[in-house]
Coordinates of N, CA and C in Angstrom, one line a residue:
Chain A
X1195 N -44.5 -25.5 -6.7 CA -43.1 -25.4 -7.1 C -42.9 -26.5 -8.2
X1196 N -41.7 -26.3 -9.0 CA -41.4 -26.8 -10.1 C -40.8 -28.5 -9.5
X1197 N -41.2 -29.7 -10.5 CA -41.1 -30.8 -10.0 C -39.7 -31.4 -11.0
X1198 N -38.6 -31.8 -10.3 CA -37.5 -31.8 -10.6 C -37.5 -33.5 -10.6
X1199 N -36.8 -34.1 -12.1 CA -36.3 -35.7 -11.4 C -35.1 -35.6 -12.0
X1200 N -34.3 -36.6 -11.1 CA -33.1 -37.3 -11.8 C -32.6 -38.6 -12.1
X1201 N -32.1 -38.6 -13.0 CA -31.8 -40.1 -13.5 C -30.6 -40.0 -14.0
X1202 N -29.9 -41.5 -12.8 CA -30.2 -42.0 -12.0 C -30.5 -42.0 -10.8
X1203 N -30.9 -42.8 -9.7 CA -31.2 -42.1 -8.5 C -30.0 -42.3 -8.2
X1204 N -29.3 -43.7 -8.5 CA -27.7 -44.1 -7.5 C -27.2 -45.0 -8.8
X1205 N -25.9 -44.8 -8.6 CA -24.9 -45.9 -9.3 C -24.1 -46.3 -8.4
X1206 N -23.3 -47.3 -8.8 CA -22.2 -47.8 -8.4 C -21.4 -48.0 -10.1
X1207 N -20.1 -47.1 -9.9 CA -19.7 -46.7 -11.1 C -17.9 -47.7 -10.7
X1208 N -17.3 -47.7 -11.8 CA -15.7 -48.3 -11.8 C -14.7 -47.0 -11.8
X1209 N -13.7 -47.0 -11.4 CA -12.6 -46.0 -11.6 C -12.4 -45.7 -12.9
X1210 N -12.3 -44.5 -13.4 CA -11.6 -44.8 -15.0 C -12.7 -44.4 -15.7
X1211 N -14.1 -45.2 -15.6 CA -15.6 -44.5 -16.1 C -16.0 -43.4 -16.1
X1212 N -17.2 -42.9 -16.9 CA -17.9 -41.8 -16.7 C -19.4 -42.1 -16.8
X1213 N -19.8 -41.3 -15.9 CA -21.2 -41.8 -16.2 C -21.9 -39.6 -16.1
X1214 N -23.0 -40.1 -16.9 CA -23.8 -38.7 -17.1 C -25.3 -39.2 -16.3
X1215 N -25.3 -37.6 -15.5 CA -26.8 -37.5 -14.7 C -27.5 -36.6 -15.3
X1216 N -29.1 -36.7 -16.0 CA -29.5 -36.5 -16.2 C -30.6 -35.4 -15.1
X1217 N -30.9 -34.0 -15.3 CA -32.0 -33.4 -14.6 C -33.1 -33.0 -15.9
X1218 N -34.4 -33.4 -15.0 CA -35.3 -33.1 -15.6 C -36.5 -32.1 -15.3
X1219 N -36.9 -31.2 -15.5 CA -37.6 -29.9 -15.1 C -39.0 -29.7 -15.4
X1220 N -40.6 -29.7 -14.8 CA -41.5 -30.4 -15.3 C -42.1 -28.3 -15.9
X1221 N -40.9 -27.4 -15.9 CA -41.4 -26.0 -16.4 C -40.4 -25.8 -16.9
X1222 N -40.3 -24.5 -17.6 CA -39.1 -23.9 -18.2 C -38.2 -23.4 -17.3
X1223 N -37.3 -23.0 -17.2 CA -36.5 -22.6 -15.9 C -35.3 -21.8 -16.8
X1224 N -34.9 -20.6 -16.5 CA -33.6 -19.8 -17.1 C -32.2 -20.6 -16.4
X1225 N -32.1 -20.4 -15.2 CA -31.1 -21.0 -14.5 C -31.3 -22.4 -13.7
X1226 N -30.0 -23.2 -13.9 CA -30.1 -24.5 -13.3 C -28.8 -24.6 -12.5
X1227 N -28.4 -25.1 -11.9 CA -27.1 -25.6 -10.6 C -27.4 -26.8 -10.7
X1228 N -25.3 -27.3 -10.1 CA -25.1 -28.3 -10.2 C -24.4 -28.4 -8.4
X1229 N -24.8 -29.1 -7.8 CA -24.2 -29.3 -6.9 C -23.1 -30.5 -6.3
X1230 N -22.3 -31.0 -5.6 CA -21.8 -32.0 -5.3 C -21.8 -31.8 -3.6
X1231 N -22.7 -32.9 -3.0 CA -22.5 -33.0 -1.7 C -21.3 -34.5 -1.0
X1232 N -20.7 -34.3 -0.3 CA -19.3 -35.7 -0.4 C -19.9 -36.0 1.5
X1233 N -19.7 -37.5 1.4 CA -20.2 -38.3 2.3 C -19.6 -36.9 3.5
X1234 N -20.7 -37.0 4.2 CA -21.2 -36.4 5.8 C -20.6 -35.1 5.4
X1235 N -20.9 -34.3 4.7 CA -20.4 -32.9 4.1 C -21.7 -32.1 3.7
X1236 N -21.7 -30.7 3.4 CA -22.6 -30.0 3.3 C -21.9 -30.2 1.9
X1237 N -23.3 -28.9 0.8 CA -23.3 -29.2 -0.5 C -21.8 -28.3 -0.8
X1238 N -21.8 -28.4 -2.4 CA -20.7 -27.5 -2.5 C -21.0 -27.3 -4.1
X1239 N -21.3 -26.2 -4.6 CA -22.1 -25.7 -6.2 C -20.6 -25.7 -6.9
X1240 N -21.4 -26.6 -7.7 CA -20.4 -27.2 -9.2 C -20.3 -26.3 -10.6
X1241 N -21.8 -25.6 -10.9 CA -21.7 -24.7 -12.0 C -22.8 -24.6 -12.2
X1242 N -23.2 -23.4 -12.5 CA -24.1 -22.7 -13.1 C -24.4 -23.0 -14.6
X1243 N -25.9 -23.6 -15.2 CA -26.2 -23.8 -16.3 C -27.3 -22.6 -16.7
X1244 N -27.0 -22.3 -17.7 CA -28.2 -21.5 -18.3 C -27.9 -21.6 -20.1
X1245 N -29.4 -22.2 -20.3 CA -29.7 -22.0 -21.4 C -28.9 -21.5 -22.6
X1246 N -28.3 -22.2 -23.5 CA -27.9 -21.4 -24.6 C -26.3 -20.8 -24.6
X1247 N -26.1 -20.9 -23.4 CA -24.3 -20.6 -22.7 C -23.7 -21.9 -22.6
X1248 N -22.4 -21.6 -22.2 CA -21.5 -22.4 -21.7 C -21.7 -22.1 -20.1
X1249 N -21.9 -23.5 -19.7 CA -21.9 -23.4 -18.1 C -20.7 -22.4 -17.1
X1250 N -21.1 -22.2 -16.3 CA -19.9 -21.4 -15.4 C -19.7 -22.3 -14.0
X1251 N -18.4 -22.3 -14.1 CA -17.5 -23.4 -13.0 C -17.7 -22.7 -12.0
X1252 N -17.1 -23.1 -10.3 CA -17.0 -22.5 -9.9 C -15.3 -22.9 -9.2
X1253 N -14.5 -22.3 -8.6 CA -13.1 -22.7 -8.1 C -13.3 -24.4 -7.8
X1254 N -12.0 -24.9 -8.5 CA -12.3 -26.5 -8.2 C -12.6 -27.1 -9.2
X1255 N -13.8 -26.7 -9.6 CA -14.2 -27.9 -10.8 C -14.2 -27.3 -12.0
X1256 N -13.5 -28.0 -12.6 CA -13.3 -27.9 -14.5 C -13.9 -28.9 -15.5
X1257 N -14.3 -28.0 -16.4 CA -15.5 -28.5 -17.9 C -15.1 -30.2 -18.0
X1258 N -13.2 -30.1 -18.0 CA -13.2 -31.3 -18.5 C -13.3 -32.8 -17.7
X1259 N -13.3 -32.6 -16.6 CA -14.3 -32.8 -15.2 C -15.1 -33.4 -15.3
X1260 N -15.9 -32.1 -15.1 CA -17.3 -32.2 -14.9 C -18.3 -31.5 -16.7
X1261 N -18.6 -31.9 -17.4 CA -18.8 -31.7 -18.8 C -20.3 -31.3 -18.3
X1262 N -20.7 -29.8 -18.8 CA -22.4 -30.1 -18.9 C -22.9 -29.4 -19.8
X1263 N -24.4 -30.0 -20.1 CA -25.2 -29.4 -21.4 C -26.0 -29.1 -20.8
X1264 N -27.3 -27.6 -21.4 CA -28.2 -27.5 -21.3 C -28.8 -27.1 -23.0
X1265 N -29.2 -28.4 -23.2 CA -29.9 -28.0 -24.6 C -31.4 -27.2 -25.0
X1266 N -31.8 -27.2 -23.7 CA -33.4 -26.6 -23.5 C -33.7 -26.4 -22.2
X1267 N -34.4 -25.3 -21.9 CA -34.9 -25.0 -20.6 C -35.7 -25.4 -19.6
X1268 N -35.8 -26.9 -19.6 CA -36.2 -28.1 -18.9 C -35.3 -29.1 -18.5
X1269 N -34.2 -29.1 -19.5 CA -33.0 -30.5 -18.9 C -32.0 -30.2 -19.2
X1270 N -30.4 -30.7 -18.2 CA -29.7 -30.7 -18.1 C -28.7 -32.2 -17.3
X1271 N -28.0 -31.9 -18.5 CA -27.1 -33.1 -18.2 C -25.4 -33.1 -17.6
X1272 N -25.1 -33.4 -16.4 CA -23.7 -33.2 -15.7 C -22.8 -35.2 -16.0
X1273 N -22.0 -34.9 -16.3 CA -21.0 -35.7 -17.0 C -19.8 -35.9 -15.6
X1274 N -19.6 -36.6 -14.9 CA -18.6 -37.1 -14.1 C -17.8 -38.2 -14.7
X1275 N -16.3 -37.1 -15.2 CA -15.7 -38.4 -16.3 C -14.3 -38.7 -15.3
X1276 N -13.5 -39.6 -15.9 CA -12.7 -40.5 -15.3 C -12.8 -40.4 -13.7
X1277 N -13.7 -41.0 -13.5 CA -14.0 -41.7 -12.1 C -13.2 -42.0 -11.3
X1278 N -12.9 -41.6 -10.1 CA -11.6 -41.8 -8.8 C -12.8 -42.1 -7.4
X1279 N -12.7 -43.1 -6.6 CA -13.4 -43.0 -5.4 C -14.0 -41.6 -4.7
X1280 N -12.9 -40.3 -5.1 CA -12.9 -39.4 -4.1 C -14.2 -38.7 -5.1
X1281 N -14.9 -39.2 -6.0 CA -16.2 -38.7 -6.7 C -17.7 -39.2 -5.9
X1282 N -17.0 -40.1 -5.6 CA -18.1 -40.8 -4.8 C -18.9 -39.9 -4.1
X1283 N -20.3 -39.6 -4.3 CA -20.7 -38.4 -4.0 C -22.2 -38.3 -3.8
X1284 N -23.3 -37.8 -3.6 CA -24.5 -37.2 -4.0 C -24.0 -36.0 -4.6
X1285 N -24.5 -35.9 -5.8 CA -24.9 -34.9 -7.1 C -26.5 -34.4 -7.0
X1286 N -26.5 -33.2 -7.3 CA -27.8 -32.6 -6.9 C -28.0 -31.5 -8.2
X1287 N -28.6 -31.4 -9.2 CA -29.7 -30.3 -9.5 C -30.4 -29.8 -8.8
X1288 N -30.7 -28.1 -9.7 CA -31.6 -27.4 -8.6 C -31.6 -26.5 -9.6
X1289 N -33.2 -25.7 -9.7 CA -33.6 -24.7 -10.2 C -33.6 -23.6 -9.7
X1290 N -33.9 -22.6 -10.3 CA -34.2 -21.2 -9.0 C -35.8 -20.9 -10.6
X1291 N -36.7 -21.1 -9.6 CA -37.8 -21.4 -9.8 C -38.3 -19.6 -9.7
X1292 N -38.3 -19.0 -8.4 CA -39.1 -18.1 -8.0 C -37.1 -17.1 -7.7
X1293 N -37.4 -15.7 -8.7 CA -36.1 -15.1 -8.7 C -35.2 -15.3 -7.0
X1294 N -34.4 -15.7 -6.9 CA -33.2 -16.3 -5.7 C -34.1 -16.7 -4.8
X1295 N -35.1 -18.0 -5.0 CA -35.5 -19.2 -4.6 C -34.9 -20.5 -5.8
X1296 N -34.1 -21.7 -4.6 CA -34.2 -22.6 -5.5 C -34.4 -23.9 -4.7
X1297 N -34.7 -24.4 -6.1 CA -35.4 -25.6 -5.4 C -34.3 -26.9 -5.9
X1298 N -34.7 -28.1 -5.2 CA -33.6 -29.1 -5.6 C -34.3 -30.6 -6.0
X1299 N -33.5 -31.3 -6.8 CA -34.1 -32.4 -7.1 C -33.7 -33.1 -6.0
X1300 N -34.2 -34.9 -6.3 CA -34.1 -35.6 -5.7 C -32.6 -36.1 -5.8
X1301 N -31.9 -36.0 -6.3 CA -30.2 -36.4 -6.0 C -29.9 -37.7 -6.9
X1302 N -28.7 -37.6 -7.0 CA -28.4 -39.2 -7.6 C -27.1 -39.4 -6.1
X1303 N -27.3 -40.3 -6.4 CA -26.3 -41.3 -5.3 C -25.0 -42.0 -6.1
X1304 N -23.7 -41.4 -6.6 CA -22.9 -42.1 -6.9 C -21.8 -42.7 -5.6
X1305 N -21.3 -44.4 -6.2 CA -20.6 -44.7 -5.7 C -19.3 -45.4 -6.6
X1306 N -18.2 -44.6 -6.2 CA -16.8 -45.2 -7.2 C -16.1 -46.1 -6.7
X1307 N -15.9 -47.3 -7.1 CA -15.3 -48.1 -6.2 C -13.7 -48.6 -7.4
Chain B
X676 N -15.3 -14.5 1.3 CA -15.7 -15.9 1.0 C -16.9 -16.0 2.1
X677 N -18.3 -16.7 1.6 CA -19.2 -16.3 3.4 C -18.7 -17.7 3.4
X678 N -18.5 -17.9 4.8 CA -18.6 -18.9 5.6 C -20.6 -19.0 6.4
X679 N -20.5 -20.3 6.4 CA -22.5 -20.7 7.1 C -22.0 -21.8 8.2
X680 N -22.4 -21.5 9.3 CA -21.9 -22.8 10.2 C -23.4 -22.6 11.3
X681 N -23.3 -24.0 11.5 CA -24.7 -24.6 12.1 C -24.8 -24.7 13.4
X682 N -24.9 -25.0 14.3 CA -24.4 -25.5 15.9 C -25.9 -25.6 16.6
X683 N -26.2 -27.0 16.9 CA -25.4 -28.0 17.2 C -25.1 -29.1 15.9
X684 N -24.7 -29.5 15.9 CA -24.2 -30.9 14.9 C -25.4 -31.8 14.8
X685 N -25.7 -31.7 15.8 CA -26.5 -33.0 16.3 C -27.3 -32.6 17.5
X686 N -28.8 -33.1 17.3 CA -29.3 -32.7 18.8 C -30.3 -34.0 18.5
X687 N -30.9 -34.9 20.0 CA -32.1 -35.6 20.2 C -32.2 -34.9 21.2
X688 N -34.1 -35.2 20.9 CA -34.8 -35.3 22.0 C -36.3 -35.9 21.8
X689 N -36.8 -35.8 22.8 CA -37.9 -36.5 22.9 C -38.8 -36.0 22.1
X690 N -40.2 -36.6 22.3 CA -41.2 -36.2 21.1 C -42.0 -35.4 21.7
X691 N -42.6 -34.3 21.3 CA -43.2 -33.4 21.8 C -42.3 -32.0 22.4
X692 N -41.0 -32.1 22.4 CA -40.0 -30.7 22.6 C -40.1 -30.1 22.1
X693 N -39.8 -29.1 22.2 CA -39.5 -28.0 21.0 C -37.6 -27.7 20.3
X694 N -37.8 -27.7 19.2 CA -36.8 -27.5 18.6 C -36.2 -26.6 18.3
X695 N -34.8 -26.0 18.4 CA -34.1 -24.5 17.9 C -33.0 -25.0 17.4
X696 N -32.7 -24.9 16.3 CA -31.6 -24.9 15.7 C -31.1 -23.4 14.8
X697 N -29.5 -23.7 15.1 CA -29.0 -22.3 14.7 C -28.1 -22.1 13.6
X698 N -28.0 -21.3 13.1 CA -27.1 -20.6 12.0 C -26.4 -19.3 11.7
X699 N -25.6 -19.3 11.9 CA -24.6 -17.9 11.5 C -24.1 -17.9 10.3
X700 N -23.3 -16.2 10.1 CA -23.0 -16.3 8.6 C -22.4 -15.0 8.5
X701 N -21.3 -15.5 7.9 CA -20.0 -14.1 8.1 C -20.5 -13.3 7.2
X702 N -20.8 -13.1 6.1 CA -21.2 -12.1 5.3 C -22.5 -11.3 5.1
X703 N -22.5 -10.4 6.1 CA -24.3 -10.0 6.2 C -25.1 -9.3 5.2
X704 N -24.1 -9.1 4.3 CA -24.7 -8.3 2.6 C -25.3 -9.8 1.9
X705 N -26.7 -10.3 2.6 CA -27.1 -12.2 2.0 C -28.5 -10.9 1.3
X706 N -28.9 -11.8 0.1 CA -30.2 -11.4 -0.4 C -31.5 -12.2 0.3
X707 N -31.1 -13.4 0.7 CA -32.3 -14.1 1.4 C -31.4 -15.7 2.1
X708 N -32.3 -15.9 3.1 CA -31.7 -17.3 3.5 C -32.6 -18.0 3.1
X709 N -32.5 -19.4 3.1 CA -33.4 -20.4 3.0 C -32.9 -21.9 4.4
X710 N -34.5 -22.0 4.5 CA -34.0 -23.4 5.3 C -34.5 -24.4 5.0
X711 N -33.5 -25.4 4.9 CA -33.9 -27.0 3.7 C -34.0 -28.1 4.9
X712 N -34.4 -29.2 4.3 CA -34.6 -30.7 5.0 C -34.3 -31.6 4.2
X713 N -33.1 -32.1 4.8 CA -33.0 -33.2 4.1 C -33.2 -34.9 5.0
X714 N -33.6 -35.8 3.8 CA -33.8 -37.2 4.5 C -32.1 -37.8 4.2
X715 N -31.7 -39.0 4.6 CA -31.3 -39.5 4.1 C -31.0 -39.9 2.8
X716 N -29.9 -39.7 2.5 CA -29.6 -40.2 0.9 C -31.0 -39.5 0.3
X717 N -31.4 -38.4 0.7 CA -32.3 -38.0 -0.4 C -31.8 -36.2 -0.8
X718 N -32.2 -35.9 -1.4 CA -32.5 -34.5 -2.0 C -33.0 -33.3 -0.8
X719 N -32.6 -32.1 -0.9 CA -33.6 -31.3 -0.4 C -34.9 -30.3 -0.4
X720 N -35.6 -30.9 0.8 CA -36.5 -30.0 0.7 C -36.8 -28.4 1.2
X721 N -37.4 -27.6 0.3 CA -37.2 -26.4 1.2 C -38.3 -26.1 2.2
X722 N -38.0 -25.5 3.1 CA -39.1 -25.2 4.2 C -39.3 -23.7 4.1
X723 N -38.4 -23.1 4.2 CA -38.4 -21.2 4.4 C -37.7 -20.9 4.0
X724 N -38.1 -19.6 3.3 CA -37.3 -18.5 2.8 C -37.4 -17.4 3.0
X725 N -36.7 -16.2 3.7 CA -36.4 -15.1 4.4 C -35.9 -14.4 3.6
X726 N -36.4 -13.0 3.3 CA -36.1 -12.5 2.2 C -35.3 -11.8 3.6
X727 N -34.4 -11.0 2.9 CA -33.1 -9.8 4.0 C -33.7 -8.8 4.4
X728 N -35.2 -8.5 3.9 CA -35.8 -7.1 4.4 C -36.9 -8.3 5.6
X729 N -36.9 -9.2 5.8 CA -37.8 -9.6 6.8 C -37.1 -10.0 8.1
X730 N -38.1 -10.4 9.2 CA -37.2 -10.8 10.5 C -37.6 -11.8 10.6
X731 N -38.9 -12.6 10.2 CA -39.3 -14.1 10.3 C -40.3 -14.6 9.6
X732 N -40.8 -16.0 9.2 CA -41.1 -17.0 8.8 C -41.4 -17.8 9.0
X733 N -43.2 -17.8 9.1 CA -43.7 -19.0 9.7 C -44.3 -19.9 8.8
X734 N -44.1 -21.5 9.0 CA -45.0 -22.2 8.0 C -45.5 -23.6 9.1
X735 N -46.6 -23.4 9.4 CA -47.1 -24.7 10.6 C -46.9 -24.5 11.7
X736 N -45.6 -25.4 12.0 CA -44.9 -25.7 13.3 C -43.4 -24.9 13.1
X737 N -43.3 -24.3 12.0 CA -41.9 -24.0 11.6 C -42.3 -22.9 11.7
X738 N -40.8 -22.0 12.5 CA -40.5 -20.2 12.6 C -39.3 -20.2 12.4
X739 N -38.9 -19.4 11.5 CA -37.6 -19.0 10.7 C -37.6 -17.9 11.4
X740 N -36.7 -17.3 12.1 CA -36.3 -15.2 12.5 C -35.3 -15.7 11.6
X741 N -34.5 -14.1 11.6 CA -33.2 -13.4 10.9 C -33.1 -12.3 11.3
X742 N -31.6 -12.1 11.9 CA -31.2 -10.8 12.2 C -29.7 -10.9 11.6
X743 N -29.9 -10.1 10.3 CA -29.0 -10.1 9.4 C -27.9 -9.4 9.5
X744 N -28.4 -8.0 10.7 CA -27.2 -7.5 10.9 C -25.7 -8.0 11.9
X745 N -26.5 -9.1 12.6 CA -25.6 -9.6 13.7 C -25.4 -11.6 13.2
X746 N -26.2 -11.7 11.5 CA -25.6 -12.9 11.1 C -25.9 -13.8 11.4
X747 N -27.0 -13.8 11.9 CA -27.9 -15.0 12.5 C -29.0 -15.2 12.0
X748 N -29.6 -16.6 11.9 CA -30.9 -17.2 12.0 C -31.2 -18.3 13.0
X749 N -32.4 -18.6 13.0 CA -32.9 -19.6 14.1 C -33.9 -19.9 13.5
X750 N -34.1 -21.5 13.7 CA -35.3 -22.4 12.9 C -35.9 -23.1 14.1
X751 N -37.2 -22.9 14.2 CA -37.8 -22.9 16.0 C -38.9 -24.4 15.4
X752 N -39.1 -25.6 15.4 CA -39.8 -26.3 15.2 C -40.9 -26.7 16.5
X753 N -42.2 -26.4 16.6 CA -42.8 -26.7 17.6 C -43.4 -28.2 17.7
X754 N -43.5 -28.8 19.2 CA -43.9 -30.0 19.0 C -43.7 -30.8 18.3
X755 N -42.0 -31.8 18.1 CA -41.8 -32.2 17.2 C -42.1 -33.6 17.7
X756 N -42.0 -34.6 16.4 CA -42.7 -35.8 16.0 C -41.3 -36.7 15.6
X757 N -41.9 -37.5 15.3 CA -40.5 -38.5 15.0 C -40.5 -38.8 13.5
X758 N -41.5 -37.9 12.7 CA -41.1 -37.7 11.5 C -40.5 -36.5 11.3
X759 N -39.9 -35.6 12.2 CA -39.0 -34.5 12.4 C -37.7 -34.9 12.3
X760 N -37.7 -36.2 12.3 CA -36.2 -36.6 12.1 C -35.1 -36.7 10.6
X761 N -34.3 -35.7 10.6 CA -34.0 -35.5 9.4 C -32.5 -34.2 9.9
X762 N -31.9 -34.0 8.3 CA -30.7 -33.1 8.5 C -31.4 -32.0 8.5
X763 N -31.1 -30.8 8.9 CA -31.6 -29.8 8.5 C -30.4 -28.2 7.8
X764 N -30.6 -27.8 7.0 CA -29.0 -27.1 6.7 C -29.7 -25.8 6.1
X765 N -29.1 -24.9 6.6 CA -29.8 -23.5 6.8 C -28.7 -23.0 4.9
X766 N -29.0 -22.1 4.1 CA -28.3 -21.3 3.3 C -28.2 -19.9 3.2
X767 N -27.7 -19.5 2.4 CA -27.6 -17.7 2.4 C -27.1 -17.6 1.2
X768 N -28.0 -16.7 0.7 CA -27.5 -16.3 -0.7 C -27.0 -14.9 -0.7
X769 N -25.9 -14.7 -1.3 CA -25.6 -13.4 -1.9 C -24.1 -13.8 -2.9
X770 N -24.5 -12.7 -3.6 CA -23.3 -12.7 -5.3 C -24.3 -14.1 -5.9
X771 N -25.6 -13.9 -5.9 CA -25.7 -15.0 -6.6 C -26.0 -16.4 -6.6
X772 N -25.2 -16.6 -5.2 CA -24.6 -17.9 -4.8 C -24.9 -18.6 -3.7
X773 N -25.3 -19.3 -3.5 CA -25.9 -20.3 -2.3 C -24.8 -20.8 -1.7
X774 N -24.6 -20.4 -0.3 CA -23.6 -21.0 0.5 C -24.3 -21.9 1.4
X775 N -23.4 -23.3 1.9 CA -24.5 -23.9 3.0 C -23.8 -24.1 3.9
X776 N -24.8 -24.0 5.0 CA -24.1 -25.0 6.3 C -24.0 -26.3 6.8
X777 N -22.9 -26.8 7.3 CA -22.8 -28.2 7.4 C -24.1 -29.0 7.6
X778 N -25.0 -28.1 8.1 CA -26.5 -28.8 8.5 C -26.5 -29.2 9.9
X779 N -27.9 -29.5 10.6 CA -27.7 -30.0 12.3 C -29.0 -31.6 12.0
X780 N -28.3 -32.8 12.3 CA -29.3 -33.4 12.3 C -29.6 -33.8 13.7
X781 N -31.3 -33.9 13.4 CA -32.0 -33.7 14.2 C -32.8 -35.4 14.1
X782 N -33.0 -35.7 15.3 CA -33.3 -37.2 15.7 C -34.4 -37.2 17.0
X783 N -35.7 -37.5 16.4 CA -36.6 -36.8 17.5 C -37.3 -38.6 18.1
X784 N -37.2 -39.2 19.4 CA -37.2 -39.7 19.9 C -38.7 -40.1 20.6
X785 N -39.3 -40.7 20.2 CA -40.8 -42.0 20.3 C -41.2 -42.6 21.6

């Protein structure tokens, strides 16, 4: 299976900031997800990236939000701008590697204090 | 909207039990389930994936069934270890879209 990293693994971010998570994809991949999982919660999918489009939201979260690029078929970058505690979150990439198989990276760990 | 819900929340037991954890799911038109593991503060991993024309899925000590018409799955872990200890959170795809369930962690006991 395809070998996923992200950077960073964890922050601790300020209110008011943004910070951008980088995913990185060790193949080409058409489709990428963004996920947000919130302390002792299951996940909950943030937007659909694919190649060459504009990402697709899903109810809840908006571009100006959550900002993301996919410049090439290996990486993508999700943008968490003006920072509020209630962000505080594990963020998750994920590919769909094998058609509706997907796989996930290792997560970043944000904390908003 | 599917709803995915897990039950139990939470289960220990000792080392060497056998493990069943469950999953339901209101919308039975899913293209495939999948069942993940996650550690702590980490990412997940996938274990199985059940395509909607199958009834089960074995990898090791792990058996995935599916009975899609009545919305259920079950993740049967044999002889577990106390590196068995971890969330575990079943999904279902259909439209697309990966729905999850809260997950059941599981805390296997030395």
């Amino acid at each position: 299976s395809a070998v996923i990293s992200q950077k960073p693994s964890r922050d601790i971010c300020q209110r008011g900031t943004s910070l951008t998570i980088q995913c990185q994809v060790d193949s080409q991949v058409t489709m990428m997800f963004w996920y947000r999982q919130q302390p002792g919660q299951s996940l909950t999918l943030i937007a659909t990236a694919n190649q060459g489009s504009e990402a697709t939201y899903e109810s809840g979260f908006v571009i100006d939000k959550f900002p993301i690029s996919r410049p090439n078929l290996t990486f993508s970058t999700l943008t968490v701008s003006n920072m509020s505690p209630e962000d505080s979150s594990i963020y998750l990439c994920s590919v769909e590697e094998r058609p509706y198989e997907q796989y996930f990276g290792p997560g970043t760990r944000l904390t908003v204090t | 909207k599917q709803e995915v819900t897990q039950i139990p929340a939470a289960l220990s037991v000792p080392e060497g039990e056998n493990l069943v954890l469950n999953c339901s799911f209101t919308d039975s038109a899913i293209y495939n389930l999948q069942w993940f593991r996650q550690d702590p503060g980490k990412g997940l991993t996938s274990l199985l994936l059940i395509q909607s024309s199958q009834r089960e899925q074995t990898s090791g000590r792990l058996n995935a069934s599916l009975d899609k018409s009545s919305g259920r799955s079950t993740l049967y872990i044999a002889a577990s270890q106390p590196g068995d200890s971890a969330t575990y959170l079943c999904a279902v795809l259909n439209d697309y879209k990966l729905s999850f369930g809260a997950g059941t962690t599981v805390t296997v006991r030395a």
